[in-house]
Amino acid sequence: MTSAPGRRSSTFTRLLRQGFTDPSAAERFLDMPAVAPIRADPLLLDALGATADPDLALRGLVRLAEAHERPEERQVLLDTLITAKPLRDRLLGVLGASEALGDHLARHPEDWRVLATYESADLHPGVAEFEHELAGVTDAVALRVAYRRCLLAIAARDVCGTTTVTEAAAELADLATATLRAALALACAAAPEDAAACRLAVIAMGKCGGRELNYISDVDVIFVGEPPEGARDVDENTALRAATRLASHLMRICSETTVEGAIWPVDANLRPEGRNGPLVRTLSSHLAYYERWAKTWEFQALLKARPVAGDAALGTAYEDAVAPLVWQAAERDHFVPDVQEMRRRVVDQIPVGQAERELKLGPGGLRDVEFAVQLLQLVHGRSDASLRSGTTLDALRALAAGGYVGRTDAAQLDEAYRFLRTVEHRIQLYRLRRTHLMPDDEHDLRRLGRSIGLRTDPVAELTREWKRHASVVRRLHEKLFYRPLLDAVAQLAPGEIRLSAKAAGQRLEALGYADPVAALRHLEALSSGVTRKAAIQRTLLPVLLGWFADSADPDAGLLGFRKVSDALGKTPWYLRLLRDEGAAAENLARVLSAGRLAPDLLLRAPEAVALLGDPEGLKPRGRAGLEQEIIAAVARSDTAEGAVASARGMRRKELLRTAAADIIGSYGTEENPVEADRGSLVDRVGGALSDLNAATIAGAVRAAVRERWGDTLPTRFAVIGMGRFGGHELTYGSDADVLFVHEPRDGVDEHEAAVAASALVTEVRRLLQVPTAEPPLLIDADLRPEGKSGPIVRTLASYRAYYRRWSLVWESQALLRAEPVAGDPGLGERFVELIDPLRFPPRGLSDDDVREIRRLKARMETERLPRGTDPNLHTKLGRGGLSDVEWTVQLIQMRHGHEVPGLRTTRTRAALAAARDAGLISPQDAETLDEAWVLATRVRGGAMLVRGRPGDTFPSESRDLAAVGRYLGYGPGRVGEMLDDYLRTTRRARAVMEEVFYGYEAP
C-alpha cells in the first residue's frame, strides 16, 4: 500500500530534520510490513532520530524485526519498543552506533531481551554477573555468542549514558575476566589430564589488568604454571607442558574467527623474553628473569598486572612477588630517561600519514596520558602506596591528592582522557574492529560526533573538541613526563624518600649540614601536617636536600628555602612552580645555597622566585627595555622619592635575575649546562649590571627633574659612565663611577644653569642612596677634573678648557672608558667628540707619556695595595690581576687607537681582541691576559655573591672560600687546586704584562 504524496512529502521532510541522511531509503524501510507500526508512532521516529546514525538504526531494526520468523514474536518486539522507553533507547542506540552488534542481533534476534536485564542505572554488572551469563556454555561458538550478548548489554548502557566511559571500560574488563575463566574451563574440560597435572594462573596485563579495556582490543596476559600441590608424581617439566597446552587452547578459543567472529586476540607477548620465551613459566622462573634480565618497560607493564583466572592462590602469589620489583624499578640506572625514550620511539614508529589521526599512540593521544601517569606512579609510588593503582584515572586522582600533579592539570587530563577514550570506544563499537584511528570519511565522522552528543555540526564540533583535548594532553604530557624533578627523585635511595627524624639527622650530617638539629627543625616546619602544601613539600625536600648539599653551605640553603616557603607557601603558584616548571626547584636550590647576596635579594621580595621557572626569565633584559619600564614607573609616582623607590625595587629584581643566571650558569643544570666560555658569563653579567645602573640613574634623573623643575631642566644634562661602568664591566659590588656635564639652554643664565645642575646631581645621589629596603646605588664622581676638589658638575665648555690646559696623561687614560649612560643624548655625544683626541691622540703617546704611565702603575702597586694583603691574591692590584691587564690594554689603546678603529672601545676584552687582530700583541699573550682578566673578575663577583659585600681578595673564612670555589667550578675539597690555578694563571699574565707594558725596562 502506497502512501499519499502529501503524506510522503511530510514524512520525507521530518526524516531529514531528524537526522536521516537518506530519507528516501528510510521511507522505503518504513513502508515494509515488518515495521509498519513505527511509521504511525512519532515516539519511535523521534527515538530513531536521536541515535548516532538514524539510517543505520532503522536498517538494523528492520533486519531484527524480519529475523523473527513468528509474527507474534515480532509484535512483542515492536510493542515493547513502543511502550518501554529505557529499552527503546538502548536498543535503538546500539543499532545506531554499531553495525557489528546489529549483525549479531540479526543472527540471534532473541538477544534483544538482554537489554531489559539491567533496568536500573545504578546497577553495574561485575565478574560474577558475567560468569552467570556465560555459565553452561559447552563449546567455543556458544561462548562467542554469549560474549556478544553480554557485550550488547554493556554497549547499550554505554551509548545511552547510563554508564560513564570508565565504568564501561571496567565492565568490559570484567567481561573479559569472566570470558577467560570460561575459556579456561572449556580447555580444562577438553583435556582433564592436563588440568590435573598442573596449576595454571592467568595474569591480566595492560588495559584488562587495569580494568580499562576497549570494546575490541588484544587482551594481554601472562601465564604462570606450577605442579599441583602435594603431587609428588608430577615434575615441574610435566606440569609446564600441561599448562602450556591449556594456555594455548585458551588462546585459540578466544582468538579464532568463526561466523560469530572472534572474541578478541589473547596476547602473551608481554611475558619474559616475549615471543622467544616459553609461554608458561613457574613463579620462580618469572622472578629470576625479572631480577636479572628484565628491561625498564617490562616493569612499567607489570604495574597493571592482576590475576584474573585459573589458580587463585598462584595468581595472588605472583602478584605479591612482582609488586616489590615494580616499585623498585625507578631505582634502576637511567630509569626515567629509558621510559621517556621508549615513548619517543613509539611516536617515531607511527606510519607516515597516520600520526595526525592516531587517538592512542600519536602526540596528544591516550598513550601520552598513560605514560605520564605511569612514570609519576613508578617514581613516587615507591614511598606512597596510595599511588599503586593499575587504573589510569584512579592513579591520576591519587597523584593529584598527593600533590604530585596540580589539581587543575589533573582535572584537564582527566577530562581529555575521558573524551579520547569515549571517541575510541565509539570508533571500535561500529564494526568491533581494533583501531585507534580517527576516520576520514565524512559520514563516519558525523556518526561519531553524534554518538558523543554533538548534534549542531557534528563533524566540525568533533574535530574542534578532539584538537583541543589533544593539545591539552600534549602540553601537560611534556610538562609532567619530561619534568626534571622526576629524574632527581628517581635517583634517591629508597630510604631517602621518606625520612624518620633519626634517619634524617644522620643523612643531614652525612650530607655536610653543619647544624643537623636546626636543619631538622626546618624540615619539620616545612613538611609536618596533612595539608596539600606539606604533601608537596615532602615530595620536594628529599631532592632539595641533595641539591643544597652540593653547595658549600647547605644549612644556608635550607634556611633560605624555609624563609621563602614561609613567605609564599600559601601562594597557589609557588609550590606548583617548583613541582612542575622545568628546572625551577633546582635553580632555587642553587640560588639559595650559593651565598648571601642572591638569597638576600630574593627574600626582600620572595615573589621574584617566579623568575627561576621561566625559561626566558634569566635572560638579561637589555638597557632599552629596562629604561622604558623604569621611566614608566617614575611617571606613575607622585613624588621623587616614591619614583626612585620604585626604580630601585626594579633594580633589585634585575640584580636577582642577573645573580641567579650567573649562579645557575656557573653550576649548570640539565636545562642550563655549564657555560663553556666563562668569558661570555663575565660579559653578560657586566653588561647586565651596567645597563641596569644606567637605566636606574636615568629614572632618578627624570624623577628629580620632574619634581623640582617640571618638564624641562634649565640646562641640558648628561651622565658619563667611567671606569667599569663605562666599560660595561661592573661586578656586583662596584660603585657607579661617573662624570656629570651640563650645557645651559638658550637664554638661561650660566649661574642659574650651574645651580640647577649642581642641585640635580645632589638630589639624584641622595635619592639613589637614601636608606630603604632596596640596595643603594652609590655614585662616585672622583674621576672628575681636579678630583674631589673640583666642582661636581661642569659645563661642556669648562671640560674643554680644563682638558686643553691642565689635563694629565692619567686623566686621558681614565677617559678611555668614558661613555654616556643617561641624560641628554646629544650632549653625551658632544662630550665623546671632545675627549676622543685626548684618549686616542693622533700621534700616539710620547716617550715621556709612556714613562709617566709606567711610573704611575708602579707607584700604584706599591702604595695602594692594602697593608697585610697577599699581593699574589689581590684580584685588582695584585700580580697578574685586573690592573695589570687593563693598564697593558689601555697603553696599547692610547698608542694605537687613532690608527686602529677596533681599539676605540670602552671594553677591555674587546680592545684586547682588536690588539691581537691588529698584530699589536701575539695571540698567545692576548689569550693569557684575557684568561687572567676573566678569572680575576669572576673571583671578585663570586666573593660578592658569597659574602654579600664587595672585596678584592679571596674570602678568609673556609666555608666562604669553598663557596667561591663551587662558583668557579671546583668541587668539594678542591680549594687548594683553585688557588693554585689562580696563582698560575695570574703569574703567566704578569709575565706578559711586564714584557708588553714595561718592555722589561725598570719602572
mmCIF file of N, CA and C in Angstrom, residues 204-250:
data_model
loop_
_atom_site.group_PDB
_atom_site.id
_atom_site.type_symbol
_atom_site.label_atom_id
_atom_site.label_comp_id
_atom_site.label_asym_id
_atom_site.label_seq_id
_atom_site.Cartn_x
_atom_site.Cartn_y
_atom_site.Cartn_z
ATOM 1 N N ALA A 204 46.231 -10.926 34.028
ATOM 2 C CA ALA A 204 45.860 -9.910 33.045
ATOM 3 C C ALA A 204 46.858 -8.760 33.119
ATOM 4 N N MET A 205 47.206 -8.239 31.947
ATOM 5 C CA MET A 205 48.126 -7.116 31.840
ATOM 6 C C MET A 205 47.425 -5.993 31.061
ATOM 7 N N GLY A 206 48.120 -4.890 30.882
ATOM 8 C CA GLY A 206 47.610 -3.816 30.039
ATOM 9 C C GLY A 206 46.250 -3.319 30.486
ATOM 10 N N LYS A 207 45.393 -3.029 29.528
ATOM 11 C CA LYS A 207 44.102 -2.426 29.847
ATOM 12 C C LYS A 207 43.177 -3.399 30.562
ATOM 13 N N CYS A 208 43.309 -4.674 30.279
ATOM 14 C CA CYS A 208 42.492 -5.644 31.008
ATOM 15 C C CYS A 208 42.929 -5.683 32.471
ATOM 16 N N GLY A 209 44.237 -5.701 32.693
ATOM 17 C CA GLY A 209 44.731 -5.689 34.065
ATOM 18 C C GLY A 209 44.346 -4.427 34.799
ATOM 19 N N GLY A 210 44.303 -3.308 34.098
ATOM 20 C CA GLY A 210 43.951 -2.037 34.717
ATOM 21 C C GLY A 210 42.453 -1.775 34.782
ATOM 22 N N ARG A 211 41.650 -2.732 34.362
ATOM 23 C CA ARG A 211 40.185 -2.595 34.323
ATOM 24 C C ARG A 211 39.772 -1.346 33.536
ATOM 25 N N GLU A 212 40.355 -1.209 32.343
ATOM 26 C CA GLU A 212 40.035 -0.079 31.467
ATOM 27 C C GLU A 212 40.096 -0.550 30.015
ATOM 28 N N LEU A 213 39.422 -1.673 29.755
ATOM 29 C CA LEU A 213 39.508 -2.336 28.453
ATOM 30 C C LEU A 213 38.674 -1.620 27.403
ATOM 31 N N ASN A 214 39.092 -1.779 26.138
ATOM 32 C CA ASN A 214 38.338 -1.251 24.998
ATOM 33 C C ASN A 214 37.299 -2.283 24.559
ATOM 34 N N TYR A 215 36.433 -1.863 23.618
ATOM 35 C CA TYR A 215 35.458 -2.805 23.074
ATOM 36 C C TYR A 215 36.140 -3.943 22.335
ATOM 37 N N ILE A 216 37.143 -3.600 21.582
ATOM 38 C CA ILE A 216 37.863 -4.652 20.867
ATOM 39 C C ILE A 216 39.345 -4.344 20.999
ATOM 40 N N SER A 217 40.050 -5.194 21.675
ATOM 41 C CA SER A 217 41.455 -4.955 21.962
ATOM 42 C C SER A 217 42.102 -6.294 22.263
ATOM 43 N N ASP A 218 43.390 -6.386 21.993
ATOM 44 C CA ASP A 218 44.103 -7.553 22.490
ATOM 45 C C ASP A 218 43.967 -7.595 24.002
ATOM 46 N N VAL A 219 43.769 -8.794 24.523
ATOM 47 C CA VAL A 219 43.785 -8.972 25.974
ATOM 48 C C VAL A 219 45.156 -9.535 26.319
ATOM 49 N N ASP A 220 45.976 -8.685 26.932
ATOM 50 C CA ASP A 220 47.349 -9.067 27.265
ATOM 51 C C ASP A 220 47.357 -9.906 28.528
ATOM 52 N N VAL A 221 48.073 -11.024 28.478
ATOM 53 C CA VAL A 221 48.124 -11.919 29.634
ATOM 54 C C VAL A 221 49.535 -12.459 29.823
ATOM 55 N N ILE A 222 49.784 -12.949 31.008
ATOM 56 C CA ILE A 222 50.974 -13.736 31.327
ATOM 57 C C ILE A 222 50.487 -15.002 32.012
ATOM 58 N N PHE A 223 51.086 -16.131 31.673
ATOM 59 C CA PHE A 223 50.691 -17.405 32.269
ATOM 60 C C PHE A 223 51.765 -17.874 33.256
ATOM 61 N N VAL A 224 51.300 -18.328 34.414
ATOM 62 C CA VAL A 224 52.192 -18.876 35.437
ATOM 63 C C VAL A 224 51.748 -20.304 35.721
ATOM 64 N N GLY A 225 52.682 -21.229 35.679
ATOM 65 C CA GLY A 225 52.353 -22.627 35.912
ATOM 66 C C GLY A 225 53.197 -23.236 37.017
ATOM 67 N N GLU A 226 52.600 -24.182 37.720
ATOM 68 C CA GLU A 226 53.290 -24.910 38.780
ATOM 69 C C GLU A 226 52.727 -26.328 38.838
ATOM 70 N N PRO A 227 53.484 -27.281 39.369
ATOM 71 C CA PRO A 227 52.920 -28.619 39.612
ATOM 72 C C PRO A 227 51.805 -28.527 40.653
ATOM 73 N N PRO A 228 50.875 -29.457 40.630
ATOM 74 C CA PRO A 228 49.812 -29.452 41.649
ATOM 75 C C PRO A 228 50.414 -29.586 43.042
ATOM 76 N N GLU A 229 49.795 -28.922 44.006
ATOM 77 C CA GLU A 229 50.293 -29.009 45.370
ATOM 78 C C GLU A 229 50.170 -30.442 45.888
ATOM 79 N N GLY A 230 51.262 -30.926 46.444
ATOM 80 C CA GLY A 230 51.265 -32.261 47.038
ATOM 81 C C GLY A 230 51.379 -33.398 46.042
ATOM 82 N N ALA A 231 51.509 -33.082 44.741
ATOM 83 C CA ALA A 231 51.596 -34.151 43.725
ATOM 84 C C ALA A 231 53.052 -34.520 43.500
ATOM 85 N N ARG A 232 53.519 -35.560 44.146
ATOM 86 C CA ARG A 232 54.917 -35.949 44.023
ATOM 87 C C ARG A 232 55.224 -36.619 42.689
ATOM 88 N N ASP A 233 54.185 -37.139 42.022
ATOM 89 C CA ASP A 233 54.421 -37.868 40.782
ATOM 90 C C ASP A 233 54.440 -36.958 39.554
ATOM 91 N N VAL A 234 54.256 -35.648 39.746
ATOM 92 C CA VAL A 234 54.278 -34.707 38.623
ATOM 93 C C VAL A 234 55.463 -33.774 38.800
ATOM 94 N N ASP A 235 56.436 -33.872 37.867
ATOM 95 C CA ASP A 235 57.586 -32.979 37.988
ATOM 96 C C ASP A 235 57.274 -31.633 37.329
ATOM 97 N N GLU A 236 58.198 -30.710 37.488
ATOM 98 C CA GLU A 236 57.977 -29.355 37.007
ATOM 99 C C GLU A 236 57.815 -29.303 35.499
ATOM 100 N N ASN A 237 58.647 -30.035 34.767
ATOM 101 C CA ASN A 237 58.572 -30.001 33.300
ATOM 102 C C ASN A 237 57.240 -30.551 32.800
ATOM 103 N N THR A 238 56.781 -31.638 33.441
ATOM 104 C CA THR A 238 55.492 -32.211 33.047
ATOM 105 C C THR A 238 54.373 -31.199 33.284
ATOM 106 N N ALA A 239 54.423 -30.534 34.451
ATOM 107 C CA ALA A 239 53.390 -29.553 34.772
ATOM 108 C C ALA A 239 53.408 -28.393 33.780
ATOM 109 N N LEU A 240 54.598 -27.927 33.413
ATOM 110 C CA LEU A 240 54.689 -26.801 32.478
ATOM 111 C C LEU A 240 54.174 -27.183 31.096
ATOM 112 N N ARG A 241 54.440 -28.422 30.652
ATOM 113 C CA ARG A 241 53.927 -28.842 29.345
ATOM 114 C C ARG A 241 52.403 -28.889 29.356
ATOM 115 N N ALA A 242 51.840 -29.419 30.443
ATOM 116 C CA ALA A 242 50.390 -29.474 30.545
ATOM 117 C C ALA A 242 49.797 -28.057 30.595
ATOM 118 N N ALA A 243 50.419 -27.182 31.383
ATOM 119 C CA ALA A 243 49.930 -25.809 31.494
ATOM 120 C C ALA A 243 50.033 -25.086 30.163
ATOM 121 N N THR A 244 51.088 -25.371 29.403
ATOM 122 C CA THR A 244 51.258 -24.726 28.095
ATOM 123 C C THR A 244 50.163 -25.161 27.133
ATOM 124 N N ARG A 245 49.785 -26.445 27.173
ATOM 125 C CA ARG A 245 48.701 -26.903 26.293
ATOM 126 C C ARG A 245 47.379 -26.237 26.668
ATOM 127 N N LEU A 246 47.116 -26.117 27.972
ATOM 128 C CA LEU A 246 45.878 -25.459 28.401
ATOM 129 C C LEU A 246 45.870 -23.983 27.996
ATOM 130 N N ALA A 247 47.007 -23.322 28.195
ATOM 131 C CA ALA A 247 47.093 -21.902 27.844
ATOM 132 C C ALA A 247 46.915 -21.699 26.346
ATOM 133 N N SER A 248 47.529 -22.565 25.547
ATOM 134 C CA SER A 248 47.400 -22.454 24.088
ATOM 135 C C SER A 248 45.959 -22.671 23.656
ATOM 136 N N HIS A 249 45.294 -23.659 24.281
ATOM 137 C CA HIS A 249 43.894 -23.925 23.939
ATOM 138 C C HIS A 249 43.022 -22.732 24.309
ATOM 139 N N LEU A 250 43.262 -22.148 25.486
ATOM 140 C CA LEU A 250 42.512 -20.959 25.892
ATOM 141 C C LEU A 250 42.671 -19.849 24.856
#
